[in-house]
PDB file of C-alpha atoms in Angstrom:
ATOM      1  CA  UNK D 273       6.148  -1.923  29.991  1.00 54.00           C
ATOM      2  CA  UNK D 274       6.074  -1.516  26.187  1.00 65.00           C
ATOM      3  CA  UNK D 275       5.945   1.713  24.719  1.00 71.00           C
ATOM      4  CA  UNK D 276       4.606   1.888  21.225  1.00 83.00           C
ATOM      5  CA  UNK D 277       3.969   4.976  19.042  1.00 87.00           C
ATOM      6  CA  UNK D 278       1.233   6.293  17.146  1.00 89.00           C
ATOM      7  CA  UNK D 279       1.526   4.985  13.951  1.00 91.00           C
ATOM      8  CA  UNK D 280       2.223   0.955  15.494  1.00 88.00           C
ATOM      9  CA  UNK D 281      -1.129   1.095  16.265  1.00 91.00           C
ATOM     10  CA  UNK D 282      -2.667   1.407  12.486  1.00 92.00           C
ATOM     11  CA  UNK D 283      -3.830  -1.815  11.205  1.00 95.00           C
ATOM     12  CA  UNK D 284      -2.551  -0.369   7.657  1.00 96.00           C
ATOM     13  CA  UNK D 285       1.164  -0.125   9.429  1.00 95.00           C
ATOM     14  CA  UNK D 286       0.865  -3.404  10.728  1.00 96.00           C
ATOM     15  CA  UNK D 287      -0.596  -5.000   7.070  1.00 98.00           C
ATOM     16  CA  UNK D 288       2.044  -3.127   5.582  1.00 98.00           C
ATOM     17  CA  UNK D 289       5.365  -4.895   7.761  1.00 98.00           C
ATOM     18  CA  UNK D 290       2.974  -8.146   6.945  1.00 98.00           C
ATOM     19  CA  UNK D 291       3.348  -7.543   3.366  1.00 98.00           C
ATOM     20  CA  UNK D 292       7.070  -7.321   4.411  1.00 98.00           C
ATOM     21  CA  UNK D 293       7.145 -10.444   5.585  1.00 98.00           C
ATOM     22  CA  UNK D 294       5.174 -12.282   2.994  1.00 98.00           C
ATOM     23  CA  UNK D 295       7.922 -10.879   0.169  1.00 98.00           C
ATOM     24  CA  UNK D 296      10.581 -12.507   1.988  1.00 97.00           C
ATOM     25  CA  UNK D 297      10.565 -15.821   0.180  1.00 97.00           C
ATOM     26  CA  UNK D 298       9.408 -14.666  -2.690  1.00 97.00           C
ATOM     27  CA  UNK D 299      12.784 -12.296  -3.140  1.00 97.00           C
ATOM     28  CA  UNK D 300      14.386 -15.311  -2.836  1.00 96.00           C
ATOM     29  CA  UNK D 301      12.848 -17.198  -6.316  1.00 95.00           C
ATOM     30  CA  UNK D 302      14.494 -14.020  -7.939  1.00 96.00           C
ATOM     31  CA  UNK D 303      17.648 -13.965  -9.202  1.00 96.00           C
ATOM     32  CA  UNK D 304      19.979 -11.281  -7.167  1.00 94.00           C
ATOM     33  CA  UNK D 305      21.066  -8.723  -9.811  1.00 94.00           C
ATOM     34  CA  UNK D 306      17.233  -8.463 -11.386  1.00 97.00           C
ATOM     35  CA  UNK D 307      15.800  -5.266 -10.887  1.00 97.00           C
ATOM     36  CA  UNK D 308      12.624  -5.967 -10.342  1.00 98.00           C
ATOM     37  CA  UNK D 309      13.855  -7.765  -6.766  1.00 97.00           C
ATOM     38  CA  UNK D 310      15.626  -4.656  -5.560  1.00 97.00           C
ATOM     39  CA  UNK D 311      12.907  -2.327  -6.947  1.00 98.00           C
ATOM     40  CA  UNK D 312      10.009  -4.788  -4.729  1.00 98.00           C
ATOM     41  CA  UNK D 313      12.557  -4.869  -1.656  1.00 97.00           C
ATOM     42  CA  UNK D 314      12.558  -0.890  -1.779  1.00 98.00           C
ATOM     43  CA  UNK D 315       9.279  -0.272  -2.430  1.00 98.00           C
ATOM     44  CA  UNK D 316       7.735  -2.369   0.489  1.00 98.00           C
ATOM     45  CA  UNK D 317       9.834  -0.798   2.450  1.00 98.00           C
ATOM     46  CA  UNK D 318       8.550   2.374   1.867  1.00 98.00           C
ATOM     47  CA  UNK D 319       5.271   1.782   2.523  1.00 98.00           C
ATOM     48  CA  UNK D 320       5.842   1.563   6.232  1.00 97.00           C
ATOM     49  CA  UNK D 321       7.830   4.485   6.375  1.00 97.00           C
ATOM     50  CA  UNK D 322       5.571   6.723   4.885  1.00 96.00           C
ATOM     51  CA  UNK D 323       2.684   5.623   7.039  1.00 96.00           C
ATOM     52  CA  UNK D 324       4.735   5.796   9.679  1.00 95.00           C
ATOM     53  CA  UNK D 325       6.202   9.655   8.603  1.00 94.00           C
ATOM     54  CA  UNK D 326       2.958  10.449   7.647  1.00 92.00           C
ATOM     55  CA  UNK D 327       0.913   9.771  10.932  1.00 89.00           C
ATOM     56  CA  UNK D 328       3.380  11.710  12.936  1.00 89.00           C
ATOM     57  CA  UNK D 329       2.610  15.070  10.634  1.00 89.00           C
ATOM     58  CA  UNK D 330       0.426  17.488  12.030  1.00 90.00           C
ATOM     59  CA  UNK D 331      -1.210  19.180   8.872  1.00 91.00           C
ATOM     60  CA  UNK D 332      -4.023  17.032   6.938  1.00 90.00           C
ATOM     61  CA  UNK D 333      -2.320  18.077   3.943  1.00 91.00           C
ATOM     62  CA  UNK D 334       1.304  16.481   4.896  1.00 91.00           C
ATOM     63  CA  UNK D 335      -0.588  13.358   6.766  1.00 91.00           C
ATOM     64  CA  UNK D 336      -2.126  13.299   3.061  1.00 94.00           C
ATOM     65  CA  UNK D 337       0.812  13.708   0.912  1.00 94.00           C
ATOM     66  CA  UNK D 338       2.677  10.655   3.345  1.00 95.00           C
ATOM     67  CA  UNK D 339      -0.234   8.503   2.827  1.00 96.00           C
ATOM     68  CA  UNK D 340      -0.188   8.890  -0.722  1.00 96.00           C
ATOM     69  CA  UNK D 341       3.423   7.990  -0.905  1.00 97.00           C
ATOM     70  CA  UNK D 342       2.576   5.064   0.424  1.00 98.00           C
ATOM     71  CA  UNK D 343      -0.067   3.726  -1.014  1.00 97.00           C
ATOM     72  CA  UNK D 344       1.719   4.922  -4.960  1.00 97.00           C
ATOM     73  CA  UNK D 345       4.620   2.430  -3.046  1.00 98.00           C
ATOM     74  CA  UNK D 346       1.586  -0.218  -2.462  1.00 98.00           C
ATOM     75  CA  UNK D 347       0.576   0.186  -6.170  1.00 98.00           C
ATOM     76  CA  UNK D 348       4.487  -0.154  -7.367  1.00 98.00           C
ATOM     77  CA  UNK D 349       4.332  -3.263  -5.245  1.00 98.00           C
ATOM     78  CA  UNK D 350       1.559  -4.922  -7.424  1.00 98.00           C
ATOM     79  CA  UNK D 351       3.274  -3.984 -10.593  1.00 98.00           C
ATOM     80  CA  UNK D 352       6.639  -5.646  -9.131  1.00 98.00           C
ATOM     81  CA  UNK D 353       4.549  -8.308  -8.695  1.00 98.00           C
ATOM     82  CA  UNK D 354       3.025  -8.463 -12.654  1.00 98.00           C
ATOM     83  CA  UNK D 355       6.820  -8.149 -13.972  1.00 98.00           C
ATOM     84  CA  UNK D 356       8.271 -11.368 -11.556  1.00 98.00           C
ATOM     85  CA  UNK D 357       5.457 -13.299 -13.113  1.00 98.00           C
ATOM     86  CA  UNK D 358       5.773 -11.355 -16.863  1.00 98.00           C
ATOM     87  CA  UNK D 359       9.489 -12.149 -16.618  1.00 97.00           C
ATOM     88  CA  UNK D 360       9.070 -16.155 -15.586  1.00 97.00           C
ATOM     89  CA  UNK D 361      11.020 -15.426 -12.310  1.00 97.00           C
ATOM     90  CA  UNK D 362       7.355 -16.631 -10.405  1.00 97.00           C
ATOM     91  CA  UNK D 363       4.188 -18.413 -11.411  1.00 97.00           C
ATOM     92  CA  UNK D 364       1.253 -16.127 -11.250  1.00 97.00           C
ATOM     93  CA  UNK D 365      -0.208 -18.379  -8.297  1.00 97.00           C
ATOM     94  CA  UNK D 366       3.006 -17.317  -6.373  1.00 97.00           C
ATOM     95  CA  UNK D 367       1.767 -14.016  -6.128  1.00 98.00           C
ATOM     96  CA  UNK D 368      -2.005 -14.023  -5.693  1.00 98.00           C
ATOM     97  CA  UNK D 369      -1.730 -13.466  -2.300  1.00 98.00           C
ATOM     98  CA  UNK D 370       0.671 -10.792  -2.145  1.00 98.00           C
ATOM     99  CA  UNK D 371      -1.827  -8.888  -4.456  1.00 98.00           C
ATOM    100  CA  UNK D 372      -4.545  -9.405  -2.275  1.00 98.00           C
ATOM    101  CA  UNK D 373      -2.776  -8.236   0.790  1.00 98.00           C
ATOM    102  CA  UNK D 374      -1.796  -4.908  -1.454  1.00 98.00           C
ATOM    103  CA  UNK D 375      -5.342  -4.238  -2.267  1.00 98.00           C
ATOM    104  CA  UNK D 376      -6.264  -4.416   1.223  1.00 98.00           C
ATOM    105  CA  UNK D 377      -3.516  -1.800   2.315  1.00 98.00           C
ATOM    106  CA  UNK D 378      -4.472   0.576  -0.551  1.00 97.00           C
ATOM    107  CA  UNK D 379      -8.275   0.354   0.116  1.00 96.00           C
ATOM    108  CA  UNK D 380      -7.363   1.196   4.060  1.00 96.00           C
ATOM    109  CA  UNK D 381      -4.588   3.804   2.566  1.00 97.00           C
ATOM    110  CA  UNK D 382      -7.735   5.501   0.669  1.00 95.00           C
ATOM    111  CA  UNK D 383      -9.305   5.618   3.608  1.00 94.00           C
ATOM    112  CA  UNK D 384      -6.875   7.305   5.264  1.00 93.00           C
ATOM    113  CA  UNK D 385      -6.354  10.230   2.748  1.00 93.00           C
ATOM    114  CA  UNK D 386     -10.296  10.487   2.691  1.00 92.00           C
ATOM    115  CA  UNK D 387     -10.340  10.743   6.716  1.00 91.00           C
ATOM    116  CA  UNK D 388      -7.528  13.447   6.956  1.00 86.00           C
ATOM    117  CA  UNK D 389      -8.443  15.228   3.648  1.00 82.00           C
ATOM    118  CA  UNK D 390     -10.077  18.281   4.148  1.00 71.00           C
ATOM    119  CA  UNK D 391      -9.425  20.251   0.559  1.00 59.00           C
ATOM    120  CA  UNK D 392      -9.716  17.166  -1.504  1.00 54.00           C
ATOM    121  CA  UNK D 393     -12.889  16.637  -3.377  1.00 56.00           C
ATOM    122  CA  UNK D 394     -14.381  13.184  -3.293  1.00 55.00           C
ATOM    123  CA  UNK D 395     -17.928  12.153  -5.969  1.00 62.00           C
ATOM    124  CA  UNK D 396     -20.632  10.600  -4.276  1.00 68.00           C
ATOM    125  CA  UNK D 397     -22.083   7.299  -5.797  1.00 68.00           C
ATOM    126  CA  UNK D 398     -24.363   8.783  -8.817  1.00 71.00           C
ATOM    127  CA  UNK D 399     -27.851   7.456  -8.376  1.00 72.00           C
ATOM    128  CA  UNK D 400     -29.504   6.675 -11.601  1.00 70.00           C
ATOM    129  CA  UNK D 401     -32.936   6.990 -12.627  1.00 68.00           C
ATOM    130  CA  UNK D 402     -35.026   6.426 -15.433  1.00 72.00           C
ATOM    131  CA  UNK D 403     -36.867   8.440 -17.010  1.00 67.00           C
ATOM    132  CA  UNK D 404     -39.733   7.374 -18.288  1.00 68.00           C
ATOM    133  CA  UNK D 405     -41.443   9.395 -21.001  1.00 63.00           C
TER     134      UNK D 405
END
């Protein structure tokens, strides 16, 4: 029988440990004492945990907050990303999918905040029209 909790069960969690995964080899291209490679390591990292903290919360607004965290870790992520290729440690093909696997966790991290948020405040899509005189 396997048990799993809550938060296993989020396709974001489960993109996010991806995302672990994909970073892997990528870590290794860089050389150990940069930065950048501790600051990616950590920052994945986090993503998971704060989806994973943040599920198990039982106010919208602390599900929210946890969420956030997250996804500002996603977003930190992608800027890792820029400097690795900015400092010549990876060619910007080497990280194209990485990116696009970020942008799909922050889209679905969005969605999250907007599900569980019920004091934020959130525009509609303006519709335009012309007026004709």
């Amino acid at each position: 029988m396997h048990t799993s909790l809550d938060h296993e069960k989020l396709e974001v969690y489960q993109q996010s440990l991806e995302f672990i995964t994909w970073t892997l080899p990528l870590l290794d291209q860089v050389p150990a004492g940069a930065s950048v490679r501790n600051q990616l390591d950590r920052a994945s990292t986090s993503i998971p945990l704060n989806i994973a903290e943040g599920n198990g919360k039982f106010t919208s607004a602390d599900r929210c907050r946890f969420f956030d965290n997250a996804c500002g870790s996603a977003l930190e992520c992608a800027a890792c990303l820029d400097v690795m290729v900015a400092k010549q440690f990876v060619e910007p093909d080497d990280v194209q999918e990485g990116k696009t696997m970020l942008v799909k966790i922050a889209s679905m991290l969005f969605g999250l905040i907007r599900a569980n948020s019920d004091v934020r405040v959130f525009e509609e899509s303006p519709t335009y029209a012309i007026k004709k005189e």
